[in-house]
Amino acid sequence: MALKLTDIKTEVHNDWCPGCGDFGILSAVQMALAELNVEPHRVCVVSGIGCSGKTPHYLRTYGVHTLHGRSLPFATGIKLANPNLEVIACGGDGDGMGIGAGHFVNSGRRNVDMTDIIYDNGVYGLTKGQASPTLKLGMKTKSLPKPNVNQGINPIMLALASGYTFVSRGYAYDVRHLKDLIKRAIQHKGFAFVDVLQPCPTYNDILTKEYWSGEDLLNKSGKPTPRTYKLEETGYDGVAHNADEEEMEKKVQQAVLKSFEFGDHTPIGVFYQNEFVPTYEERLAARMASYKTNPPADQEIAHADGTPLANIDKLLEDMRV
Ligand code: SF4
């Protein structure tokens, strides 16, 4: 039976600020899961700390609201224990590209078959708008006493350099486009990264909805010129169509070049996709024949009377020095 949005949404009170881009991302995730008809009990959403950390509260799926910057290790453990789950990690750019940056890089090179969505707004919204890792050098949001003194991370380039096999960007207020992107990310075989331009109207008065809509950039007819454009509408093709190394390298190189475009002409869509790289689960299965048929989550851990199968006493005895 086809899922409805009401099968995915919860009635939990939402206290995000009015106009926050998080609402668009949440709607896109809910619509993507409903359209893919992924039953809620087959999905686990994992978040870190930040405004976006509340996302699992609003989804009628399994969910873990975990520690700051640690959504990816939790999500990886969940996926490896139960590879039949659809696992989606989510968090802000402060969470994922700051304290979680080491996990972000190492998750890319593992290529576990799951999805990471970064709510990219350039500020730490939950703690009153300090500069976060993607805020560009010299930008001064209303929450900062002085312009940002650090360089901003380019999340698309970092994902490409780390080995992510699906690298994309969406915009929180183009919900239908973002929904389609998230559907592709979930369906991708390998680790999919979705960077989402997410206006935080409370603390970032530069990268606003009005900025991305180009309300200050009027064309000859006096109409706003949006600052985002869709890669797929320009003939750009980021998909590796065969396992040829030269082709794969070319696709990465063109994606790196595209990743530098930001500001008045900012691409959204799929920068790069390559399903020829083996997933981490496939590499594990090559070493452990039973991994796919009997993953950890399916294994018996106790006898019928509740006593554990593992003999800890014997294990401890064996370890005695
Ligand atoms: Fe959204 Fe910013 Fe408010 Fe957080 S502080 S809920 S990111 S608008």
Coordinates of C-alpha atoms and ligand atoms in Angstrom, one line a residue:
M1 CA 0.0 0.0 0.0
A2 CA 1.3 3.4 -0.9
L3 CA 2.5 5.5 2.0
K4 CA 0.9 8.9 2.8
L5 CA 2.7 11.8 4.3
T6 CA 0.8 11.3 7.5
D7 CA 2.4 7.9 7.8
I8 CA 5.8 9.7 8.0
K9 CA 5.0 12.8 10.0
T10 CA 4.7 13.0 13.8
E11 CA 2.6 15.4 15.8
V12 CA 5.5 16.5 18.0
H13 CA 5.6 20.2 18.6
N14 CA 8.1 22.0 16.4
D15 CA 9.9 25.0 17.8
W16 CA 12.1 26.0 14.9
C17 CA 12.0 29.7 14.2
P18 CA 9.4 30.9 11.7
G19 CA 10.9 31.0 8.2
C20 CA 13.7 28.6 9.0
G21 CA 15.0 26.6 6.1
D22 CA 14.9 23.4 8.2
F23 CA 11.1 23.2 7.5
G24 CA 11.8 22.8 3.8
I25 CA 14.4 20.1 4.4
L26 CA 12.0 18.2 6.7
S27 CA 9.2 18.4 4.2
A28 CA 11.5 17.1 1.4
V29 CA 12.7 14.2 3.6
Q30 CA 9.1 13.3 4.4
M31 CA 8.0 13.5 0.8
A32 CA 11.0 11.5 -0.4
L33 CA 10.3 8.7 2.0
A34 CA 6.6 8.7 1.2
E35 CA 7.2 8.7 -2.6
L36 CA 9.8 5.9 -2.3
N37 CA 7.3 4.0 -0.2
V38 CA 10.0 3.1 2.3
E39 CA 8.0 1.7 5.3
P40 CA 8.9 3.8 8.4
H41 CA 10.2 0.7 10.3
R42 CA 12.8 0.2 7.6
V43 CA 14.3 3.7 8.1
C44 CA 16.5 5.1 10.8
V45 CA 17.3 8.9 11.0
V46 CA 20.3 9.9 13.1
S47 CA 21.1 13.5 14.1
G48 CA 23.7 15.3 16.1
I49 CA 23.4 18.5 18.1
G50 CA 22.0 21.8 16.7
C51 CA 18.6 23.1 15.5
S52 CA 18.6 20.3 12.8
G53 CA 19.2 17.7 15.6
K54 CA 15.4 17.8 16.2
T55 CA 14.7 16.2 12.7
P56 CA 14.2 12.6 13.9
H57 CA 11.6 13.9 16.4
Y58 CA 9.4 14.9 13.5
L59 CA 9.6 11.6 11.6
R60 CA 7.7 8.5 12.4
T61 CA 10.7 6.3 11.7
Y62 CA 13.4 4.9 14.0
G63 CA 15.6 7.8 15.1
V64 CA 18.6 8.7 17.3
H65 CA 19.3 12.2 18.5
T66 CA 22.9 11.7 19.4
L67 CA 26.0 13.7 20.4
H68 CA 27.5 16.7 18.8
G69 CA 29.4 15.8 15.6
R70 CA 28.8 12.0 16.1
S71 CA 25.8 11.4 13.8
L72 CA 28.0 9.6 11.3
P73 CA 29.7 7.0 13.6
F74 CA 26.2 6.2 15.1
A75 CA 24.7 5.9 11.6
T76 CA 27.6 3.8 10.4
G77 CA 27.2 1.4 13.3
I78 CA 23.4 1.1 12.8
K79 CA 23.8 0.5 9.0
L80 CA 26.5 -2.1 9.5
A81 CA 24.6 -3.9 12.2
N82 CA 21.4 -3.9 10.1
P83 CA 22.3 -3.4 6.4
N84 CA 18.6 -3.8 5.5
L85 CA 17.7 -0.4 7.0
E86 CA 17.7 2.9 5.1
V87 CA 19.9 5.1 7.2
I88 CA 19.9 8.8 6.9
A89 CA 22.2 11.0 9.0
C90 CA 21.5 14.7 9.3
G91 CA 22.9 17.8 11.0
G92 CA 24.1 21.3 10.6
D93 CA 27.4 22.4 8.9
G94 CA 28.7 23.3 12.4
D95 CA 28.0 19.7 13.6
G96 CA 29.1 17.9 10.5
M97 CA 32.0 20.1 9.2
G98 CA 33.3 21.3 12.6
I99 CA 33.5 18.8 15.4
G100 CA 32.3 16.0 13.0
A101 CA 34.8 16.8 10.2
G102 CA 37.0 13.8 10.9
H103 CA 34.0 11.5 10.7
F104 CA 32.8 13.2 7.5
V105 CA 36.1 12.6 5.8
N106 CA 36.5 9.0 6.9
S107 CA 32.9 8.1 6.1
G108 CA 33.5 9.2 2.5
R109 CA 36.4 6.8 2.1
R110 CA 34.4 3.9 3.6
N111 CA 31.4 4.3 1.2
V112 CA 28.8 2.8 3.5
D113 CA 25.5 2.7 1.6
M114 CA 23.6 5.5 3.4
T115 CA 22.8 9.2 3.1
D116 CA 24.1 12.3 4.9
I117 CA 22.2 15.6 4.7
I118 CA 23.9 18.8 5.9
Y119 CA 21.8 21.8 6.8
D120 CA 24.2 24.4 5.6
N121 CA 23.5 27.9 7.0
G122 CA 26.9 29.2 7.9
V123 CA 26.1 29.8 11.6
Y124 CA 25.7 27.8 14.8
G125 CA 22.0 28.6 15.2
L126 CA 21.3 26.8 18.4
T127 CA 24.0 28.7 20.3
K128 CA 23.1 32.2 19.0
G129 CA 24.8 32.4 15.6
Q130 CA 28.6 32.1 15.9
A131 CA 30.4 31.6 12.6
S132 CA 30.3 28.0 11.5
P133 CA 32.7 26.2 9.2
T134 CA 31.1 27.0 5.9
L135 CA 30.8 30.8 6.5
K136 CA 33.1 32.5 4.0
L137 CA 36.0 34.6 5.1
G138 CA 35.0 38.2 5.7
M139 CA 31.3 37.6 5.9
K140 CA 29.7 39.5 8.8
T141 CA 26.3 38.2 9.8
K142 CA 24.2 40.2 12.2
S143 CA 25.1 37.7 15.0
L144 CA 28.9 38.4 14.7
P145 CA 30.6 41.4 16.2
K146 CA 33.2 41.4 13.4
P147 CA 33.6 39.8 10.0
N148 CA 34.4 36.1 10.0
V149 CA 38.2 35.7 10.4
N150 CA 38.4 32.1 9.1
Q151 CA 38.2 30.7 5.6
G152 CA 35.0 28.8 4.8
I153 CA 35.0 25.0 4.0
N154 CA 33.8 24.1 0.5
P155 CA 31.6 21.1 1.5
I156 CA 31.2 19.8 -2.1
M157 CA 35.0 19.8 -2.7
L158 CA 35.6 18.2 0.7
A159 CA 33.1 15.4 -0.1
L160 CA 34.7 14.8 -3.5
A161 CA 38.2 14.7 -1.9
S162 CA 37.0 12.3 0.8
G163 CA 35.6 9.7 -1.7
Y164 CA 31.8 10.2 -1.5
T165 CA 30.2 8.5 -4.4
F166 CA 27.2 10.8 -4.6
V167 CA 27.8 14.5 -4.1
S168 CA 24.9 17.0 -4.4
R169 CA 23.5 20.3 -3.3
G170 CA 19.9 21.3 -2.8
Y171 CA 18.1 24.5 -1.7
A172 CA 15.7 24.3 1.3
Y173 CA 13.1 26.5 -0.4
D174 CA 13.0 24.5 -3.6
V175 CA 11.4 21.6 -1.8
R176 CA 10.4 19.6 -4.9
H177 CA 13.9 19.7 -6.4
L178 CA 15.3 18.8 -2.9
K179 CA 12.9 16.0 -2.5
D180 CA 14.0 14.5 -5.9
L181 CA 17.6 14.9 -4.9
I182 CA 17.0 13.1 -1.5
K183 CA 15.2 10.3 -3.4
R184 CA 18.2 9.9 -5.6
A185 CA 20.6 10.0 -2.6
I186 CA 18.6 7.3 -0.8
Q187 CA 18.5 5.1 -3.9
H188 CA 22.2 5.6 -4.7
K189 CA 24.4 2.5 -4.0
G190 CA 27.1 4.0 -1.7
F191 CA 27.5 7.0 0.5
A192 CA 25.4 9.9 -0.7
F193 CA 26.0 13.4 0.5
V194 CA 23.4 16.2 0.2
D195 CA 24.6 19.7 1.1
V196 CA 21.5 21.9 1.5
L197 CA 21.6 25.7 1.4
Q198 CA 19.4 26.4 4.4
P199 CA 18.6 30.0 5.3
C200 CA 18.7 30.8 9.1
P201 CA 16.7 34.0 9.2
T202 CA 17.4 34.5 12.9
Y203 CA 21.2 34.8 12.8
N204 CA 22.3 34.9 9.2
D205 CA 21.0 38.0 7.5
I206 CA 23.2 37.5 4.4
L207 CA 22.4 34.0 3.0
T208 CA 18.7 34.6 3.3
K209 CA 15.7 33.4 1.3
E210 CA 15.7 36.8 -0.4
Y211 CA 19.4 36.5 -1.2
W212 CA 19.0 33.1 -2.9
S213 CA 15.9 34.3 -4.7
G214 CA 18.0 37.2 -6.1
E215 CA 15.5 39.9 -5.0
D216 CA 18.4 42.5 -5.3
L217 CA 19.6 41.1 -8.6
L218 CA 17.0 42.5 -11.1
N219 CA 17.2 41.6 -14.8
K220 CA 16.3 44.0 -17.6
S221 CA 12.6 43.4 -17.1
G222 CA 13.0 44.3 -13.4
K223 CA 12.5 40.7 -12.2
P224 CA 14.6 39.0 -9.5
T225 CA 17.4 36.7 -10.8
P226 CA 17.7 33.6 -8.6
R227 CA 21.2 33.0 -7.4
T228 CA 20.8 29.2 -7.7
Y229 CA 20.6 27.3 -11.0
K230 CA 20.0 23.6 -11.7
L231 CA 22.9 21.7 -13.0
E232 CA 20.6 19.3 -14.9
E233 CA 19.1 22.2 -16.9
T234 CA 22.5 23.1 -18.3
G235 CA 23.4 19.8 -19.8
Y236 CA 25.9 19.0 -17.0
D237 CA 26.2 15.3 -16.4
G238 CA 27.9 14.2 -13.2
V239 CA 27.2 10.5 -13.5
A240 CA 30.0 8.0 -14.1
H241 CA 28.5 5.8 -16.8
N242 CA 31.2 3.1 -16.8
A243 CA 34.0 1.8 -14.6
D244 CA 36.7 3.3 -16.8
E245 CA 39.2 5.1 -14.5
E246 CA 39.7 7.9 -17.0
E247 CA 36.0 8.6 -17.1
M248 CA 35.7 8.5 -13.3
E249 CA 38.6 11.0 -13.0
K250 CA 37.1 13.4 -15.5
K251 CA 33.7 13.4 -13.6
V252 CA 35.5 14.2 -10.4
Q253 CA 37.5 17.0 -12.0
Q254 CA 34.5 18.7 -13.6
A255 CA 32.7 18.4 -10.2
V256 CA 35.6 20.1 -8.4
L257 CA 35.5 22.9 -10.9
K258 CA 31.8 23.4 -10.4
S259 CA 32.2 23.3 -6.6
F260 CA 34.0 26.7 -6.8
E261 CA 30.9 28.4 -8.1
F262 CA 29.1 30.1 -5.2
G263 CA 27.3 33.4 -4.8
D264 CA 25.5 35.0 -7.7
H265 CA 25.7 31.8 -9.7
T266 CA 25.4 28.8 -7.4
P267 CA 24.8 25.3 -8.8
I268 CA 22.3 22.9 -7.2
G269 CA 21.8 19.3 -8.3
V270 CA 24.0 16.3 -8.6
F271 CA 27.7 17.2 -9.0
Y272 CA 29.0 13.6 -9.1
Q273 CA 27.6 10.1 -8.9
N274 CA 29.6 6.9 -9.2
E275 CA 28.1 3.4 -8.4
F276 CA 31.1 1.5 -9.6
V277 CA 33.0 1.8 -6.3
P278 CA 32.3 -1.2 -4.0
T279 CA 30.4 -0.3 -0.8
Y280 CA 31.8 -1.0 2.6
E281 CA 29.2 -3.7 3.1
E282 CA 30.3 -5.4 -0.2
R283 CA 33.9 -5.3 1.0
L284 CA 32.8 -6.8 4.4
A285 CA 30.8 -9.5 2.7
A286 CA 33.8 -10.5 0.6
R287 CA 35.7 -11.2 3.8
M288 CA 32.7 -12.7 5.8
A289 CA 30.5 -14.9 3.7
S290 CA 27.7 -14.8 6.2
Y291 CA 27.6 -11.0 6.6
K292 CA 24.7 -10.4 4.1
T293 CA 22.6 -13.3 5.1
N294 CA 23.2 -13.1 8.8
P295 CA 24.2 -9.5 9.8
P296 CA 24.7 -8.7 13.5
A297 CA 21.2 -7.3 14.0
D298 CA 19.7 -10.7 13.0
Q299 CA 21.9 -12.8 15.2
E300 CA 20.7 -14.5 18.3
I301 CA 22.2 -13.0 21.5
A302 CA 20.2 -14.9 24.1
H303 CA 18.7 -18.3 24.9
A304 CA 14.9 -18.6 25.1
D305 CA 15.1 -18.1 28.9
G306 CA 16.9 -14.8 28.4
T307 CA 20.4 -15.9 29.4
P308 CA 23.1 -14.5 27.1
L309 CA 24.6 -16.8 24.5
A310 CA 28.0 -15.2 25.0
N311 CA 30.0 -16.7 27.8
I312 CA 31.5 -13.5 29.3
D313 CA 33.2 -15.4 32.2
K314 CA 35.1 -17.6 29.7
L315 CA 36.1 -14.5 27.7
L316 CA 37.3 -12.7 30.8
E317 CA 39.2 -15.8 31.9
D318 CA 40.9 -16.1 28.5
M319 CA 42.0 -12.5 28.7
R320 CA 43.5 -12.9 32.2
V321 CA 47.2 -12.0 32.3
Ligands
SF4_1 FE1 16.4 27.8 12.1 FE2 18.3 29.5 12.7 FE3 16.1 29.4 14.2 FE4 17.9 27.5 14.3 S1 18.2 29.6 14.9 S2 15.7 27.2 14.1 S3 18.6 27.4 12.1 S4 16.2 30.0 12.0

